[in-house]
Coordinates of C-alpha atoms in Angstrom, one line a residue:
M1 CA 49.2 9.6 26.8
E2 CA 49.9 10.3 23.7
H3 CA 49.8 14.5 22.6
R4 CA 48.3 15.3 19.5
R5 CA 49.9 18.8 17.6
P6 CA 46.6 21.1 16.4
G7 CA 46.5 22.0 12.7
R8 CA 46.8 25.1 11.2
R9 CA 43.5 25.9 12.5
G10 CA 43.8 25.9 15.7
D11 CA 47.1 28.2 15.6
L12 CA 45.2 31.0 13.5
R13 CA 42.8 31.1 16.1
R14 CA 45.5 31.2 18.7
R15 CA 46.7 33.8 17.2
D16 CA 44.0 36.2 16.5
R17 CA 43.2 35.8 19.7
R18 CA 46.8 37.0 21.4
R19 CA 46.3 39.7 18.7
A20 CA 42.8 40.6 20.1
G21 CA 44.0 40.8 23.4
P22 CA 42.7 39.7 26.7
R23 CA 38.5 41.1 26.3
H24 CA 38.5 38.8 23.1
S25 CA 37.3 36.0 25.1
Q26 CA 35.3 38.1 27.6
G27 CA 33.7 40.2 24.4
R28 CA 32.9 36.9 22.7
E29 CA 31.1 35.5 25.8
E30 CA 29.5 38.0 26.4
G31 CA 27.8 38.5 23.4
Q32 CA 26.5 35.0 23.5
E33 CA 24.6 35.7 26.9
G34 CA 23.0 38.7 25.2
Q35 CA 21.8 36.8 22.3
A36 CA 21.1 33.8 24.8
G37 CA 19.5 35.7 27.1
Q38 CA 17.3 38.4 25.0
G39 CA 16.7 36.5 22.0
R40 CA 17.8 36.6 18.5
G41 CA 18.1 39.4 16.9
Q42 CA 19.1 41.5 19.3
G43 CA 23.6 42.6 20.2
P44 CA 24.7 42.3 23.0
R45 CA 24.7 44.0 26.4
G46 CA 26.7 42.5 28.6
G47 CA 29.3 44.3 30.5
G48 CA 29.2 47.6 32.5
K49 CA 30.6 51.1 31.2
G50 CA 33.1 51.1 33.0
S51 CA 34.1 47.5 32.2
R52 CA 34.6 48.1 28.5
G53 CA 38.3 48.8 27.8
R54 CA 39.7 51.5 26.1
S55 CA 41.2 49.7 23.3
L56 CA 38.0 48.1 22.4
R57 CA 36.1 51.6 22.4
C58 CA 38.6 52.9 19.6
G59 CA 38.7 50.0 18.3
V60 CA 41.9 49.3 18.4
G61 CA 43.3 46.2 19.3
R62 CA 40.0 44.7 17.8
G63 CA 40.3 41.3 15.5
P64 CA 39.2 41.6 11.6
A65 CA 36.1 39.2 12.9
H66 CA 34.9 41.7 15.3
A67 CA 35.5 44.8 13.3
G68 CA 31.9 45.5 13.3
P69 CA 28.5 44.7 15.3
A70 CA 26.7 41.5 14.4
R71 CA 24.0 41.4 12.2
G72 CA 21.1 42.2 13.2
A73 CA 22.9 44.4 16.3
E74 CA 22.4 47.9 17.4
P75 CA 24.2 50.3 15.4
R76 CA 26.9 52.1 17.7
K77 CA 26.8 55.3 18.4
P78 CA 30.2 57.0 18.0
G79 CA 32.4 57.0 21.5
R80 CA 34.6 59.6 22.7
C81 CA 37.4 58.2 21.2
A82 CA 35.9 59.2 17.5
Q83 CA 34.5 62.7 18.7
G84 CA 38.1 63.5 20.2
K85 CA 40.0 62.4 16.8
R86 CA 37.0 64.5 14.7
R87 CA 38.0 67.8 17.1
H88 CA 41.2 67.3 17.0
D89 CA 41.2 66.9 12.9
A90 CA 39.3 70.3 12.9
A91 CA 41.8 72.2 15.1
E92 CA 44.5 71.1 12.4
L93 CA 42.4 72.6 9.5
R94 CA 41.9 75.5 11.7
G95 CA 45.5 75.7 12.3
A96 CA 46.8 75.1 8.6
G97 CA 46.7 78.7 7.5
R98 CA 49.3 79.7 11.2
R99 CA 51.9 77.1 10.4
A100 CA 55.4 78.3 9.4
G101 CA 55.9 79.9 6.2
G102 CA 51.4 79.9 5.8
G103 CA 51.6 76.1 4.2
A104 CA 49.5 73.9 5.1
A105 CA 49.4 70.0 5.4
G106 CA 48.1 68.4 2.2
R107 CA 48.2 65.3 0.8
A108 CA 49.4 64.6 -2.8
L109 CA 48.4 62.6 -5.1
D110 CA 50.8 59.9 -4.3
G111 CA 49.4 59.2 -0.8
G112 CA 52.3 61.2 0.7
H113 CA 51.9 64.5 2.3
Q114 CA 52.9 68.0 1.0
P115 CA 52.8 71.5 1.7
L116 CA 50.1 73.8 0.0
R117 CA 51.5 77.1 -0.1
R118 CA 49.3 81.0 -0.5
L119 CA 50.1 81.9 -4.6
P120 CA 49.5 85.8 -5.1
G121 CA 45.8 86.0 -6.3
V122 CA 44.2 89.0 -7.6
G123 CA 44.4 91.4 -4.4
D124 CA 48.3 91.2 -4.1
F125 CA 48.3 92.3 -7.6
L126 CA 45.7 95.6 -7.1
V127 CA 48.1 96.4 -4.0
A128 CA 51.1 96.2 -6.1
F129 CA 50.0 98.4 -9.6
V130 CA 48.2 100.8 -7.2
A131 CA 51.1 101.6 -4.9
A132 CA 53.3 101.5 -8.4
D133 CA 51.2 104.0 -9.4
V134 CA 50.4 106.4 -6.8
L135 CA 54.5 106.6 -6.6
L136 CA 54.9 107.7 -10.6
L137 CA 51.2 110.1 -10.3
G138 CA 53.0 111.8 -7.3
L139 CA 56.2 112.2 -9.7
A140 CA 53.7 113.7 -12.4
L141 CA 51.8 116.3 -9.9
D142 CA 55.3 117.3 -8.5
L143 CA 56.5 118.5 -11.8
A144 CA 53.0 120.0 -12.6
G145 CA 53.1 122.0 -9.5
R146 CA 50.6 120.1 -8.0
T147 CA 52.2 118.4 -5.1
W148 CA 49.5 119.2 -2.6
L149 CA 46.9 117.4 -4.6
I150 CA 49.0 113.8 -4.1
V151 CA 48.3 113.2 -0.6
P152 CA 44.1 113.2 -0.8
L153 CA 44.5 111.1 -4.1
G154 CA 46.6 108.6 -1.9
L155 CA 44.1 108.4 0.7
V156 CA 41.2 108.1 -1.9
A157 CA 43.2 105.2 -3.7
V158 CA 43.9 103.3 0.3
L159 CA 40.0 103.3 1.3
A160 CA 39.5 101.9 -2.6
I161 CA 41.2 99.3 -2.2
A162 CA 39.7 98.7 1.4
G163 CA 36.5 98.7 0.4
Y164 CA 37.6 96.2 -2.8
R165 CA 36.1 93.3 -0.8
V166 CA 33.0 94.4 -0.2
R167 CA 32.3 95.9 -3.4
P168 CA 35.3 95.3 -6.0
E169 CA 33.9 96.6 -9.3
L170 CA 33.4 100.4 -7.2
A171 CA 36.9 99.8 -5.8
L172 CA 38.6 99.8 -9.3
A173 CA 36.2 102.9 -10.5
A174 CA 37.4 105.0 -8.1
L175 CA 40.8 103.9 -8.6
L176 CA 40.2 104.5 -12.3
L177 CA 38.8 108.3 -11.6
V178 CA 41.6 109.6 -9.3
L179 CA 44.7 107.8 -10.9
F180 CA 44.1 108.2 -13.8
L181 CA 41.2 110.5 -14.8
V182 CA 41.4 113.2 -12.4
P183 CA 44.9 113.7 -12.5
E184 CA 44.9 113.5 -16.8
A185 CA 42.2 116.4 -16.9
L186 CA 44.3 118.3 -14.7
L187 CA 46.9 118.3 -16.3
I188 CA 45.6 118.8 -19.6
A189 CA 43.4 121.7 -17.9
L190 CA 46.9 123.1 -16.5
R191 CA 49.4 122.6 -19.9
G192 CA 46.6 123.2 -22.6
A193 CA 45.0 120.7 -24.8
S194 CA 47.6 121.8 -27.3
A195 CA 50.7 121.9 -25.4
P196 CA 54.1 119.8 -27.0
V197 CA 53.9 116.6 -25.0
Q198 CA 53.3 114.2 -27.6
D199 CA 54.2 115.4 -31.4
S200 CA 51.4 112.7 -32.4
V201 CA 48.9 114.7 -31.1
L202 CA 49.8 118.1 -32.4
L203 CA 50.2 115.7 -35.5
T204 CA 46.1 115.1 -36.0
D205 CA 45.5 118.1 -34.6
A206 CA 47.1 119.7 -37.7
A207 CA 45.8 116.6 -39.9
A208 CA 42.1 117.1 -38.4
G209 CA 42.0 120.8 -39.3
R210 CA 42.9 120.0 -42.6
L211 CA 40.6 117.8 -43.4
L212 CA 37.9 120.2 -42.1
H213 CA 39.5 122.7 -44.9
G214 CA 38.7 119.2 -47.7
G215 CA 42.3 119.3 -47.8
D216 CA 44.1 115.5 -47.9
P217 CA 45.7 114.6 -44.6
Y218 CA 48.5 111.8 -46.4
G219 CA 51.2 113.4 -48.2
H220 CA 51.4 116.7 -46.7
D221 CA 54.3 118.9 -45.1
Y222 CA 53.2 119.8 -41.9
I223 CA 56.0 122.0 -41.7
D224 CA 53.9 125.2 -41.5
D225 CA 52.5 124.3 -38.1
S226 CA 54.0 126.0 -35.1
A227 CA 53.3 123.9 -32.8
L228 CA 55.1 120.8 -34.4
R229 CA 57.8 123.3 -35.1
R230 CA 58.2 124.1 -31.5
F231 CA 58.5 120.0 -30.3
W232 CA 61.9 118.5 -30.8
A233 CA 63.2 114.6 -30.0
P234 CA 67.2 114.7 -28.8
E235 CA 67.7 111.9 -30.9
I236 CA 66.4 113.2 -33.7
P237 CA 67.4 116.4 -34.7
V238 CA 65.2 116.8 -37.6
N239 CA 61.7 115.4 -37.2
P240 CA 60.6 113.4 -40.3
L241 CA 56.9 113.5 -38.3
L242 CA 56.4 117.2 -39.8
A243 CA 56.1 115.3 -43.2
H244 CA 54.0 112.5 -43.0
Y245 CA 50.7 111.3 -41.1
P246 CA 51.7 108.1 -39.6
Y247 CA 48.5 106.6 -39.1
P248 CA 45.8 105.2 -40.5
P249 CA 42.5 108.2 -40.3
G250 CA 40.8 106.9 -37.3
L251 CA 42.5 109.1 -34.9
I252 CA 41.6 112.3 -37.5
L253 CA 38.2 110.9 -37.5
L254 CA 37.9 110.6 -34.1
A255 CA 39.7 114.2 -33.5
A256 CA 38.1 115.8 -36.4
P257 CA 35.0 117.6 -34.1
L258 CA 36.6 118.3 -31.9
R259 CA 38.6 120.4 -33.8
A260 CA 35.4 121.8 -35.4
L261 CA 34.5 123.0 -32.0
G262 CA 38.1 124.8 -31.3
L263 CA 39.4 121.8 -28.5
G264 CA 42.4 120.1 -28.9
S265 CA 42.3 115.7 -29.4
A266 CA 43.9 115.5 -25.9
W267 CA 40.6 115.4 -24.0
L268 CA 39.9 112.0 -26.1
W269 CA 42.3 110.1 -23.8
L270 CA 39.6 110.7 -21.2
P271 CA 37.0 108.8 -22.5
A272 CA 39.5 106.7 -24.5
L273 CA 40.3 105.3 -20.5
I274 CA 36.8 104.2 -19.6
A275 CA 36.6 102.3 -22.8
L276 CA 39.9 101.0 -22.6
A277 CA 38.9 99.8 -18.5
L278 CA 35.1 98.1 -19.9
A279 CA 36.7 96.7 -22.7
A280 CA 39.6 95.0 -20.1
Y281 CA 36.8 93.8 -18.0
G282 CA 35.0 92.1 -20.6
A283 CA 38.0 90.4 -22.0
A284 CA 39.9 89.1 -18.2
G285 CA 36.9 90.6 -15.9
R286 CA 38.8 92.6 -12.6
A287 CA 42.0 90.8 -13.3
G288 CA 41.7 92.7 -16.6
V289 CA 41.2 95.8 -15.7
M290 CA 43.9 95.6 -13.0
A291 CA 46.4 94.2 -15.0
V292 CA 45.3 96.6 -18.1
A293 CA 43.8 99.7 -17.1
L294 CA 46.0 100.1 -13.6
N295 CA 48.8 99.1 -14.9
P296 CA 52.1 101.5 -14.3
L297 CA 53.1 101.2 -17.3
L298 CA 50.3 102.5 -18.7
L299 CA 49.9 105.5 -16.4
I300 CA 53.4 106.6 -17.8
D301 CA 52.1 106.2 -21.5
Y302 CA 48.3 107.9 -20.8
L303 CA 49.9 111.0 -18.9
A304 CA 52.4 111.3 -21.8
L305 CA 49.5 111.1 -24.1
L306 CA 50.3 108.3 -26.1
N307 CA 47.8 107.2 -28.3
D308 CA 48.2 102.9 -28.1
V309 CA 44.9 103.6 -25.4
F310 CA 42.8 103.7 -28.5
F311 CA 43.7 100.6 -30.3
L312 CA 43.6 98.6 -26.9
A313 CA 40.4 99.4 -26.0
A314 CA 39.0 98.7 -29.4
G315 CA 41.3 95.5 -29.9
L316 CA 39.8 94.1 -26.2
G317 CA 36.8 95.2 -26.7
A318 CA 36.4 93.0 -30.2
V319 CA 37.8 90.0 -27.5
A320 CA 34.7 90.6 -24.7
L321 CA 32.8 90.6 -27.7
L322 CA 33.7 86.9 -29.2
R323 CA 34.0 85.8 -25.5
R324 CA 30.2 86.3 -25.9
R325 CA 29.7 84.8 -29.8
R326 CA 29.6 88.5 -30.3
A327 CA 31.5 88.0 -33.5
L328 CA 30.0 90.2 -35.8
A329 CA 30.2 93.0 -33.2
A330 CA 34.1 91.6 -33.0
G331 CA 34.6 92.0 -36.3
A332 CA 33.8 95.9 -36.2
L333 CA 35.9 96.0 -33.0
L334 CA 38.8 94.8 -34.7
G335 CA 38.2 97.1 -38.2
L336 CA 37.8 100.3 -35.9
A337 CA 41.2 99.2 -33.9
L338 CA 43.1 98.3 -37.2
V339 CA 42.1 102.0 -38.8
L340 CA 42.6 103.7 -35.4
K341 CA 46.7 101.9 -35.1
Q342 CA 48.4 99.5 -37.9
T343 CA 50.1 98.2 -34.3
A344 CA 46.5 96.6 -33.7
V345 CA 47.7 93.9 -35.8
V346 CA 49.4 92.0 -32.8
L347 CA 46.1 91.0 -31.5
L348 CA 44.9 89.8 -34.9
P349 CA 46.2 86.1 -34.3
A350 CA 44.0 85.9 -31.1
L351 CA 41.3 87.2 -32.4
A352 CA 41.2 84.8 -35.5
W353 CA 42.1 81.8 -33.6
L354 CA 39.0 82.7 -30.9
S355 CA 36.4 83.0 -34.1
W356 CA 38.3 79.5 -35.7
R357 CA 37.7 77.5 -32.7
E358 CA 34.0 79.2 -32.1
G359 CA 33.3 78.7 -36.0
R360 CA 32.5 82.0 -36.4
W361 CA 35.9 82.9 -38.2
R362 CA 33.7 84.4 -41.5
Q363 CA 31.5 86.8 -39.2
L364 CA 34.4 88.0 -37.4
L365 CA 36.7 88.7 -40.4
G366 CA 34.1 89.8 -42.6
A367 CA 32.8 92.5 -40.6
A368 CA 36.6 93.4 -39.7
A369 CA 36.8 94.0 -43.0
A370 CA 34.1 96.1 -44.2
V371 CA 34.5 98.9 -41.9
V372 CA 38.1 99.1 -42.9
V373 CA 36.8 99.7 -46.2
L374 CA 34.6 101.8 -45.1
L375 CA 36.7 104.4 -43.3
L376 CA 39.9 103.5 -45.0
G377 CA 38.4 103.8 -49.1
P378 CA 38.0 108.0 -48.8
F379 CA 41.0 108.4 -48.3
L380 CA 42.7 105.4 -50.1
L381 CA 40.6 106.8 -53.4
M382 CA 41.6 110.5 -52.9
S383 CA 45.7 109.1 -53.0
P384 CA 46.3 105.9 -52.8
G385 CA 50.1 106.9 -53.3
A386 CA 50.2 109.4 -50.3
L387 CA 48.5 107.2 -47.8
L388 CA 50.5 104.3 -48.6
A389 CA 53.5 105.6 -48.6
D390 CA 52.9 107.6 -45.0
T391 CA 51.6 104.8 -43.0
G392 CA 53.6 101.8 -44.8
S393 CA 56.7 102.8 -46.4
Y394 CA 57.6 105.6 -44.2
F395 CA 58.0 102.8 -41.7
Y396 CA 59.9 100.1 -43.5
G397 CA 61.8 102.9 -45.8
S398 CA 65.7 104.2 -45.4
G399 CA 66.9 107.8 -45.9
V400 CA 66.5 111.1 -44.2
D401 CA 62.3 110.8 -45.5
A402 CA 61.6 107.4 -43.3
F403 CA 61.1 107.0 -39.7
P404 CA 64.7 106.6 -38.1
I405 CA 66.2 103.5 -36.4
R406 CA 64.7 103.8 -32.6
G407 CA 65.0 101.6 -29.6
A408 CA 66.2 98.7 -28.2
G409 CA 65.3 96.3 -30.9
L410 CA 67.8 94.6 -33.2
P411 CA 68.4 97.4 -35.5
G412 CA 69.0 99.6 -33.1
L413 CA 72.0 97.6 -31.7
L414 CA 73.6 97.2 -34.8
V415 CA 73.6 100.7 -35.6
T416 CA 74.8 101.0 -31.3
A417 CA 77.9 98.4 -32.1
G418 CA 78.7 100.3 -35.4
F419 CA 77.3 97.8 -37.9
L420 CA 75.2 100.0 -39.6
P421 CA 76.4 103.5 -40.3
S422 CA 73.2 105.8 -39.0
R423 CA 69.6 105.8 -37.8
W424 CA 68.7 106.1 -41.6
A425 CA 70.7 103.2 -43.4
A426 CA 68.4 100.2 -44.4
F427 CA 67.2 97.4 -42.7
P428 CA 65.9 94.4 -44.1
A429 CA 63.4 94.4 -41.1
A430 CA 60.6 92.4 -42.9
L431 CA 62.9 89.8 -44.4
I432 CA 63.7 88.7 -40.7
Q433 CA 59.9 89.3 -39.3
V434 CA 58.2 87.5 -42.0
P435 CA 59.8 84.1 -40.8
V436 CA 60.4 84.1 -36.8
L437 CA 57.1 85.6 -37.1
V438 CA 55.4 82.9 -39.3
L439 CA 56.7 80.5 -37.1
V440 CA 55.8 82.0 -33.4
L441 CA 52.4 81.6 -35.3
L442 CA 52.2 78.2 -36.6
G443 CA 53.6 76.4 -32.9
G444 CA 51.3 79.1 -31.1
W445 CA 48.2 77.9 -33.0
L446 CA 49.1 74.0 -32.1
W447 CA 50.1 74.7 -28.6
L448 CA 46.6 75.8 -28.3
R449 CA 45.0 73.1 -30.2
R450 CA 47.0 70.9 -27.7
R451 CA 45.5 72.4 -24.5
F452 CA 43.4 75.8 -24.7
S453 CA 43.7 78.4 -21.5
W454 CA 42.8 82.4 -21.9
P455 CA 47.0 83.0 -19.7
R456 CA 48.2 81.2 -23.1
L457 CA 46.6 82.7 -25.5
W458 CA 47.6 86.3 -24.1
L459 CA 50.9 84.8 -23.7
W460 CA 50.9 83.9 -27.2
S461 CA 50.0 87.3 -28.3
A462 CA 52.6 88.7 -26.3
V463 CA 55.4 86.7 -27.9
V464 CA 53.8 88.1 -31.8
A465 CA 54.1 91.5 -30.3
A466 CA 58.0 90.9 -29.0
V467 CA 58.8 89.7 -32.8
V468 CA 57.1 92.7 -34.9
F469 CA 59.0 95.1 -32.7
L470 CA 61.8 93.7 -31.7
F471 CA 62.9 93.3 -35.5
G472 CA 61.4 96.6 -36.2
R473 CA 63.3 100.1 -37.3
T474 CA 61.7 100.7 -33.8
L475 CA 61.3 100.0 -30.5
A476 CA 59.8 102.9 -28.7
P477 CA 58.7 102.3 -25.2
N478 CA 54.9 102.5 -25.6
Y479 CA 55.6 99.0 -27.7
L480 CA 57.3 97.6 -24.3
T481 CA 54.4 99.0 -22.4
L482 CA 52.6 96.7 -25.0
I483 CA 54.2 93.4 -24.5
V484 CA 54.2 93.6 -20.8
L485 CA 50.7 94.8 -20.7
L486 CA 49.8 91.4 -22.8
V487 CA 52.3 89.6 -20.2
C488 CA 50.5 90.9 -17.4
L489 CA 47.2 90.2 -19.0
A490 CA 48.7 86.2 -19.3
A491 CA 49.2 86.2 -15.3
A492 CA 46.3 87.9 -14.5
S493 CA 44.0 85.1 -15.8
A494 CA 46.0 82.8 -14.5
V495 CA 45.4 83.9 -11.1
E496 CA 41.7 84.6 -12.2
D497 CA 40.9 81.4 -13.2
A498 CA 42.6 78.9 -10.8
D499 CA 40.9 76.8 -8.8
P500 CA 42.2 76.1 -5.4
A501 CA 39.8 72.6 -4.7
V502 CA 40.4 71.4 -8.5
A503 CA 44.2 72.5 -8.6
A504 CA 44.1 70.5 -5.0
V505 CA 43.5 67.4 -6.6
G506 CA 45.5 67.5 -9.8
G507 CA 42.7 69.1 -11.7
S508 CA 42.4 71.0 -15.1
V509 CA 41.0 74.3 -15.5
D510 CA 42.5 74.9 -18.9
R511 CA 40.2 73.2 -20.5
P512 CA 38.1 75.1 -23.9
P513 CA 34.3 76.0 -23.2
R514 CA 33.7 73.1 -25.7
E515 CA 35.3 70.1 -23.9
A516 CA 33.8 71.5 -20.5
G517 CA 30.7 71.4 -21.7
V518 CA 29.2 74.5 -20.6
E519 CA 27.5 76.7 -22.9
G520 CA 28.4 80.2 -22.6
A521 CA 32.0 79.1 -20.4
A522 CA 33.9 81.3 -23.4
G523 CA 32.1 84.0 -22.0

């Protein structure tokens, strides 16, 4: 008898039958019997519950032709295997955060697995900053002889941190009250508002008094002020500040009403901090309040009555208003910041970029110019030479009548190394500052145009401030504080804007509001 070799199709059938297992043919026969006995349109009912193999119920070993029910068959209910798999997956998700190192099993974009690590959050910044604030405040109260206040203020701070998850805004307000406002008010009351703590405060009081008596605060020698004569800086035997008022007239105008009432301008620091906290909240949310108003470096400057808090409040307020597309009001605050202190120019590039992106740069710059002319104009008409000499030449000139070289900037390092003969030597700061600043401005502008994000904007502002201060004649500690505050704003904005769900799939959260298509996303 002649044997014929089966064709290719028969080989494929036998291979599928072997892969499907011994139940394949039985299941097919049961399906045929069920169709014949119960009519067309009904699924197979043959085979008892115990006769079905676990591999069929779980879908393991089933051939391609039997991947799903036949046409017209009743839908299969999820079996025990599917339910068990769901329970297993849920357990995996619940236990993800309890694994070693806090990592959870996550799927990467290339299909592999990688750990999803927990990044520092806003709460972590809050705990770190408040701990440093309490430590520094304890040292200040110890020097003031009020050590008994350390424990109650620290306990209130701990309670505020504990309540942050429930009422975050109220918790932040409580922290500002117990760590900044109450200690500052206590120190001012103990030492007196006219105590020789900071020469700029005493000079502002004297300039406000001269203005109230009809005199010009610029171009005047304040050597006759007894409080200023008591102030002495160790690195400057002869304080050149006695012969100048080196700030714009904004602080004089703020201090004049208090001077008329017989109060010192030190009391202005209390409402100034409240304004700074509100401005930081509007500019960068709760993270902005932590990064700026609760920053430990700001606490040092605040207790020492350094006047950066005023222009910072106005400048960040301008950013907050621009986020809400209120360009005219933002321009008014920008002009106020420039009239309060020249250092506000470091915020001008960021504000100009934001207004240009929204198409409102004319309103911003126009309102800022109007405020500057309104507040600065009368003093400029009174004695333009004295105003320009005190607020400009004093910082860029040389000789004993100019501001001496101080700090660890480039001129200070040259003095220390012996390349400059003294602190009063001439140094061409503008010849270095201007070219480097132009490169930083152009590079940052293109960087933000390529991809906008608030962390990038604040980081760009920090670089601008670093260029202005590092190459200037002086690098005072409060200038370093300003650079650090801008860097902290960049970090806080990154934490505040981070979206774990978007980051897990590789999306971008740094799109500008126009591209995101959300009205009002910029504020």
